[in-house]
Amino acid sequence: MSTFGLPDETRVSQVRLRTADVRGALAFYQGVLGFAVIKQSGADTVIAAAPNGPPLVVLTEDRSATPRPRRATGLYHFAIRYPTRRDLAWALQRLARNEYPIEGASDHIVSEAIYLSDPDGNGVEFYADRPRSRWVWRNGQVTMSTEALDVGDLLGTIKGQKEPATPAPNTDIGHIHLHVADLAVAERFYREFVGLAVTQRTYPGALFLSAGGYHHHVAVNTWAGQTPAPPNGVGLVSYRLEVPMAEILYCLGHRAPLVGYEAKMEKSENGGDLLQIRDPNGNWLEIQAATPAS
């Protein structure tokens, strides 16, 4: 299979999560994080960081959804990217004020990150990137590590300042990290078919991939074993990549059945084309062209 490369402007734009209790989920996303509900339609609740921000998370309520096993393929975490260290510090302060537990805080050299779980047990990362000029690349791989985060230094960026009423509207989703059953199968899908480049493969049992020289848009690991998540389980339903041109959808949609991947073309919320491809975990990877700026 020939490798197809995605353009630099590619980004992760949205995740869809199945929840058995949308009110409980909103107590976190809206009540703790301060995010805004920008649309409700049927079983779907759409959330953005701020009322004028882009949609980030779609919560689909299904009261019959089954709990997701702790060790199963599927979502490891999705990562909410804050535009500055100060914005990340405000998010950490909101967690502390609401006595919401965090599960880890790490300095990854390329970024600073805080880890937690939402009420449904979905892994969530909050992070802010360090400037790209400070990232170190060797032999095509970006240098990353997992060191203790200097929380005091981070919070020092907002000492004595007034907290903004809402998170920054340009808060977005920086990447998604998945538990998979087989790294080779995942690399074949994300690198050879989708067109992401491997940016880091030295972490045991993990791969990091991106477009445009970002540290990673998608990461995969085998740390949770090979048990598949239940088909109607709480958790990840789909995740979306936004690309700069619609031709990419038609190219991937044409290639998918030729190489054995299930794909279908649907309409997105704004009426544009949306390509859905079934990933090796059984979730839908959605690919949508960016809307031209007016």
mmCIF file of C-alpha atoms in Angstrom, residues 66-276:
data_model
loop_
_atom_site.group_PDB
_atom_site.id
_atom_site.type_symbol
_atom_site.label_atom_id
_atom_site.label_comp_id
_atom_site.label_asym_id
_atom_site.label_seq_id
_atom_site.Cartn_x
_atom_site.Cartn_y
_atom_site.Cartn_z
ATOM 1 C CA THR A 66 -23.212 -0.441 29.306
ATOM 2 C CA PRO A 67 -20.148 0.482 31.383
ATOM 3 C CA ARG A 68 -16.802 0.255 29.591
ATOM 4 C CA PRO A 69 -14.326 -2.212 31.127
ATOM 5 C CA ARG A 70 -11.228 -0.608 32.596
ATOM 6 C CA ARG A 71 -9.008 -2.733 30.354
ATOM 7 C CA ALA A 72 -10.377 -2.626 26.821
ATOM 8 C CA THR A 73 -9.492 -1.163 23.465
ATOM 9 C CA GLY A 74 -10.897 2.251 22.663
ATOM 10 C CA LEU A 75 -10.325 5.668 24.200
ATOM 11 C CA TYR A 76 -7.294 6.212 26.427
ATOM 12 C CA HIS A 77 -7.870 9.947 26.520
ATOM 13 C CA PHE A 78 -8.783 12.892 24.367
ATOM 14 C CA ALA A 79 -6.807 16.051 24.936
ATOM 15 C CA ILE A 80 -8.217 19.534 25.423
ATOM 16 C CA ARG A 81 -5.549 21.981 24.315
ATOM 17 C CA TYR A 82 -5.460 25.397 25.979
ATOM 18 C CA PRO A 83 -3.879 28.232 23.990
ATOM 19 C CA THR A 84 -1.520 29.407 26.774
ATOM 20 C CA ARG A 85 0.009 28.213 30.035
ATOM 21 C CA ARG A 86 -2.150 30.791 31.799
ATOM 22 C CA ASP A 87 -5.309 29.237 30.348
ATOM 23 C CA LEU A 88 -4.126 25.811 31.495
ATOM 24 C CA ALA A 89 -3.503 27.202 34.977
ATOM 25 C CA TRP A 90 -7.043 28.632 35.116
ATOM 26 C CA ALA A 91 -8.382 25.171 34.175
ATOM 27 C CA LEU A 92 -6.340 23.571 36.959
ATOM 28 C CA GLN A 93 -7.622 26.145 39.422
ATOM 29 C CA ARG A 94 -11.221 25.385 38.426
ATOM 30 C CA LEU A 95 -10.588 21.704 39.147
ATOM 31 C CA ALA A 96 -9.115 22.531 42.551
ATOM 32 C CA ARG A 97 -11.941 24.915 43.459
ATOM 33 C CA ASN A 98 -14.499 22.232 42.608
ATOM 34 C CA GLU A 99 -12.445 19.570 44.434
ATOM 35 C CA TYR A 100 -12.378 17.507 41.242
ATOM 36 C CA PRO A 101 -9.674 14.821 41.420
ATOM 37 C CA ILE A 102 -6.783 14.742 38.990
ATOM 38 C CA GLU A 103 -4.900 11.539 38.193
ATOM 39 C CA GLY A 104 -1.581 12.916 37.021
ATOM 40 C CA ALA A 105 0.392 15.989 35.981
ATOM 41 C CA SER A 106 3.309 15.668 33.567
ATOM 42 C CA ASP A 107 5.907 17.695 31.743
ATOM 43 C CA HIS A 108 6.312 16.132 28.291
ATOM 44 C CA ILE A 109 8.969 18.636 27.098
ATOM 45 C CA VAL A 110 6.793 19.596 24.114
ATOM 46 C CA SER A 111 3.851 20.328 26.418
ATOM 47 C CA GLU A 112 2.599 20.477 29.994
ATOM 48 C CA ALA A 113 -0.328 18.211 30.824
ATOM 49 C CA ILE A 114 -2.881 17.370 33.505
ATOM 50 C CA TYR A 115 -4.753 14.049 33.462
ATOM 51 C CA LEU A 116 -8.177 13.149 34.853
ATOM 52 C CA SER A 117 -11.361 11.242 33.996
ATOM 53 C CA ASP A 118 -14.846 12.550 33.317
ATOM 54 C CA PRO A 119 -17.869 11.118 35.217
ATOM 55 C CA ASP A 120 -18.220 8.313 32.633
ATOM 56 C CA GLY A 121 -14.616 7.243 33.093
ATOM 57 C CA ASN A 122 -13.370 8.744 29.824
ATOM 58 C CA GLY A 123 -9.756 9.828 30.054
ATOM 59 C CA VAL A 124 -9.296 13.566 29.564
ATOM 60 C CA GLU A 125 -6.013 15.437 29.224
ATOM 61 C CA PHE A 126 -5.683 19.195 29.654
ATOM 62 C CA TYR A 127 -2.529 20.606 28.113
ATOM 63 C CA ALA A 128 -0.698 23.591 26.703
ATOM 64 C CA ASP A 129 2.047 23.328 24.130
ATOM 65 C CA ARG A 130 5.470 24.801 24.537
ATOM 66 C CA PRO A 131 6.591 26.873 21.528
ATOM 67 C CA ARG A 132 7.510 24.726 18.525
ATOM 68 C CA SER A 133 10.873 26.472 18.401
ATOM 69 C CA ARG A 134 11.755 24.614 21.616
ATOM 70 C CA TRP A 135 10.808 21.158 20.366
ATOM 71 C CA VAL A 136 13.788 18.933 19.597
ATOM 72 C CA TRP A 137 13.734 16.569 16.608
ATOM 73 C CA ARG A 138 16.257 13.781 16.067
ATOM 74 C CA ASN A 139 16.155 11.462 13.055
ATOM 75 C CA GLY A 140 12.561 12.425 12.310
ATOM 76 C CA GLN A 141 11.321 11.843 15.861
ATOM 77 C CA VAL A 142 10.313 14.492 18.348
ATOM 78 C CA THR A 143 11.836 14.313 21.820
ATOM 79 C CA MET A 144 9.174 13.706 24.461
ATOM 80 C CA SER A 145 9.364 12.513 28.044
ATOM 81 C CA THR A 146 7.162 12.088 31.109
ATOM 82 C CA GLU A 147 8.526 14.161 33.962
ATOM 83 C CA ALA A 148 6.808 15.656 37.004
ATOM 84 C CA LEU A 149 4.959 18.878 36.221
ATOM 85 C CA ASP A 150 5.970 21.943 38.219
ATOM 86 C CA VAL A 151 2.428 22.755 39.338
ATOM 87 C CA GLY A 152 3.543 25.678 41.500
ATOM 88 C CA ASP A 153 5.274 27.351 38.577
ATOM 89 C CA LEU A 154 2.209 26.805 36.392
ATOM 90 C CA LEU A 155 -0.172 28.320 38.937
ATOM 91 C CA GLY A 156 2.251 31.191 39.431
ATOM 92 C CA THR A 157 1.276 32.478 35.971
ATOM 93 C CA ILE A 158 -2.165 33.511 37.302
ATOM 94 C CA LYS A 159 -1.266 34.632 40.815
ATOM 95 C CA GLY A 160 -3.077 37.856 41.654
ATOM 96 C CA GLN A 161 -5.007 37.905 38.373
ATOM 97 C CA LYS A 162 -8.756 37.903 37.814
ATOM 98 C CA GLU A 163 -10.139 34.669 36.397
ATOM 99 C CA PRO A 164 -11.829 35.066 32.989
ATOM 100 C CA ALA A 165 -15.573 34.436 32.877
ATOM 101 C CA THR A 166 -15.194 31.627 30.316
ATOM 102 C CA PRO A 167 -12.333 29.535 28.959
ATOM 103 C CA ALA A 168 -10.601 30.970 25.882
ATOM 104 C CA PRO A 169 -12.853 30.438 22.823
ATOM 105 C CA ASN A 170 -9.887 29.107 20.800
ATOM 106 C CA THR A 171 -9.452 26.203 23.214
ATOM 107 C CA ASP A 172 -9.575 23.099 21.032
ATOM 108 C CA ILE A 173 -8.836 19.382 20.884
ATOM 109 C CA GLY A 174 -5.143 18.875 20.264
ATOM 110 C CA HIS A 175 -4.978 15.096 19.977
ATOM 111 C CA ILE A 176 -6.615 11.781 20.769
ATOM 112 C CA HIS A 177 -4.902 8.746 22.312
ATOM 113 C CA LEU A 178 -6.347 5.268 21.806
ATOM 114 C CA HIS A 179 -5.898 1.799 23.264
ATOM 115 C CA VAL A 180 -5.503 -0.631 20.346
ATOM 116 C CA ALA A 181 -5.083 -4.392 20.055
ATOM 117 C CA ASP A 182 -2.147 -4.378 17.617
ATOM 118 C CA LEU A 183 0.374 -1.620 16.880
ATOM 119 C CA ALA A 184 1.206 -2.895 13.398
ATOM 120 C CA VAL A 185 -2.474 -2.922 12.417
ATOM 121 C CA ALA A 186 -2.899 0.578 13.847
ATOM 122 C CA GLU A 187 0.172 1.893 12.022
ATOM 123 C CA ARG A 188 -1.081 0.427 8.754
ATOM 124 C CA PHE A 189 -4.359 2.296 9.214
ATOM 125 C CA TYR A 190 -3.173 5.674 10.514
ATOM 126 C CA ARG A 191 0.119 5.979 8.621
ATOM 127 C CA GLU A 192 -0.221 4.009 5.410
ATOM 128 C CA PHE A 193 -3.920 4.633 4.800
ATOM 129 C CA VAL A 194 -4.954 7.848 6.582
ATOM 130 C CA GLY A 195 -1.616 9.549 5.903
ATOM 131 C CA LEU A 196 -0.282 10.599 9.302
ATOM 132 C CA ALA A 197 3.481 10.456 9.891
ATOM 133 C CA VAL A 198 5.022 8.605 12.841
ATOM 134 C CA THR A 199 6.665 11.203 15.098
ATOM 135 C CA GLN A 200 7.693 8.989 18.025
ATOM 136 C CA ARG A 201 8.066 5.215 18.338
ATOM 137 C CA THR A 202 10.444 4.777 21.287
ATOM 138 C CA TYR A 203 7.751 4.561 23.989
ATOM 139 C CA PRO A 204 7.219 0.826 24.702
ATOM 140 C CA GLY A 205 3.939 -0.361 23.189
ATOM 141 C CA ALA A 206 3.000 3.025 21.731
ATOM 142 C CA LEU A 207 3.139 5.094 18.542
ATOM 143 C CA PHE A 208 2.597 8.822 18.054
ATOM 144 C CA LEU A 209 1.502 10.208 14.676
ATOM 145 C CA SER A 210 0.736 13.615 13.201
ATOM 146 C CA ALA A 211 0.399 15.834 10.173
ATOM 147 C CA GLY A 212 2.490 18.926 9.579
ATOM 148 C CA GLY A 213 5.231 18.269 12.116
ATOM 149 C CA TYR A 214 2.991 18.514 15.178
ATOM 150 C CA HIS A 215 4.138 16.300 18.065
ATOM 151 C CA HIS A 216 1.022 14.144 17.659
ATOM 152 C CA HIS A 217 -2.580 14.319 16.544
ATOM 153 C CA VAL A 218 -3.198 10.611 17.170
ATOM 154 C CA ALA A 219 -1.423 8.247 19.551
ATOM 155 C CA VAL A 220 -2.031 4.531 19.958
ATOM 156 C CA ASN A 221 -0.893 2.018 22.561
ATOM 157 C CA THR A 222 -1.388 -1.629 23.524
ATOM 158 C CA TRP A 223 -1.292 -1.027 27.273
ATOM 159 C CA ALA A 224 -4.893 -2.184 27.920
ATOM 160 C CA GLY A 225 -4.720 -5.556 26.165
ATOM 161 C CA GLN A 226 -6.848 -6.822 23.311
ATOM 162 C CA THR A 227 -10.359 -7.020 24.807
ATOM 163 C CA PRO A 228 -12.749 -4.975 22.643
ATOM 164 C CA ALA A 229 -15.052 -2.454 24.284
ATOM 165 C CA PRO A 230 -18.751 -3.464 24.261
ATOM 166 C CA PRO A 231 -20.520 -2.189 21.115
ATOM 167 C CA ASN A 232 -23.044 -0.169 23.131
ATOM 168 C CA GLY A 233 -20.624 0.853 25.834
ATOM 169 C CA VAL A 234 -20.196 4.238 27.427
ATOM 170 C CA GLY A 235 -17.310 6.116 25.836
ATOM 171 C CA LEU A 236 -15.937 6.929 22.416
ATOM 172 C CA VAL A 237 -18.250 6.731 19.402
ATOM 173 C CA SER A 238 -16.300 8.789 16.866
ATOM 174 C CA TYR A 239 -13.524 11.338 16.485
ATOM 175 C CA ARG A 240 -13.038 13.842 13.723
ATOM 176 C CA LEU A 241 -10.139 15.177 11.682
ATOM 177 C CA GLU A 242 -10.556 18.437 9.821
ATOM 178 C CA VAL A 243 -8.543 18.734 6.601
ATOM 179 C CA PRO A 244 -8.083 21.784 4.365
ATOM 180 C CA MET A 245 -9.578 20.426 1.153
ATOM 181 C CA ALA A 246 -12.560 18.245 0.233
ATOM 182 C CA GLU A 247 -10.559 16.257 -2.327
ATOM 183 C CA ILE A 248 -8.940 14.359 0.547
ATOM 184 C CA LEU A 249 -12.345 12.927 1.541
ATOM 185 C CA TYR A 250 -12.967 11.594 -1.940
ATOM 186 C CA CYS A 251 -9.443 10.177 -2.250
ATOM 187 C CA LEU A 252 -9.667 8.294 1.065
ATOM 188 C CA GLY A 253 -13.279 7.268 0.411
ATOM 189 C CA HIS A 254 -12.240 5.734 -2.909
ATOM 190 C CA ARG A 255 -9.214 3.955 -1.450
ATOM 191 C CA ALA A 256 -10.935 2.586 1.675
ATOM 192 C CA PRO A 257 -12.803 -0.392 0.108
ATOM 193 C CA LEU A 258 -9.779 -1.223 -2.043
ATOM 194 C CA VAL A 259 -7.692 -1.859 1.070
ATOM 195 C CA GLY A 260 -10.429 -3.391 3.233
ATOM 196 C CA TYR A 261 -11.757 -0.509 5.342
ATOM 197 C CA GLU A 262 -15.459 0.201 5.764
ATOM 198 C CA ALA A 263 -16.304 3.753 4.713
ATOM 199 C CA LYS A 264 -19.382 5.826 3.963
ATOM 200 C CA MET A 265 -20.088 9.415 3.001
ATOM 201 C CA GLU A 266 -22.580 11.282 5.165
ATOM 202 C CA LYS A 267 -23.627 14.894 5.658
ATOM 203 C CA SER A 268 -22.170 16.901 8.522
ATOM 204 C CA GLU A 269 -24.064 19.269 10.779
ATOM 205 C CA ASN A 270 -23.404 22.191 8.412
ATOM 206 C CA GLY A 271 -24.495 20.245 5.340
ATOM 207 C CA GLY A 272 -21.038 19.497 3.996
ATOM 208 C CA ASP A 273 -19.664 16.064 3.162
ATOM 209 C CA LEU A 274 -18.383 13.940 6.049
ATOM 210 C CA LEU A 275 -16.382 10.786 5.373
ATOM 211 C CA GLN A 276 -16.723 8.086 8.038
#
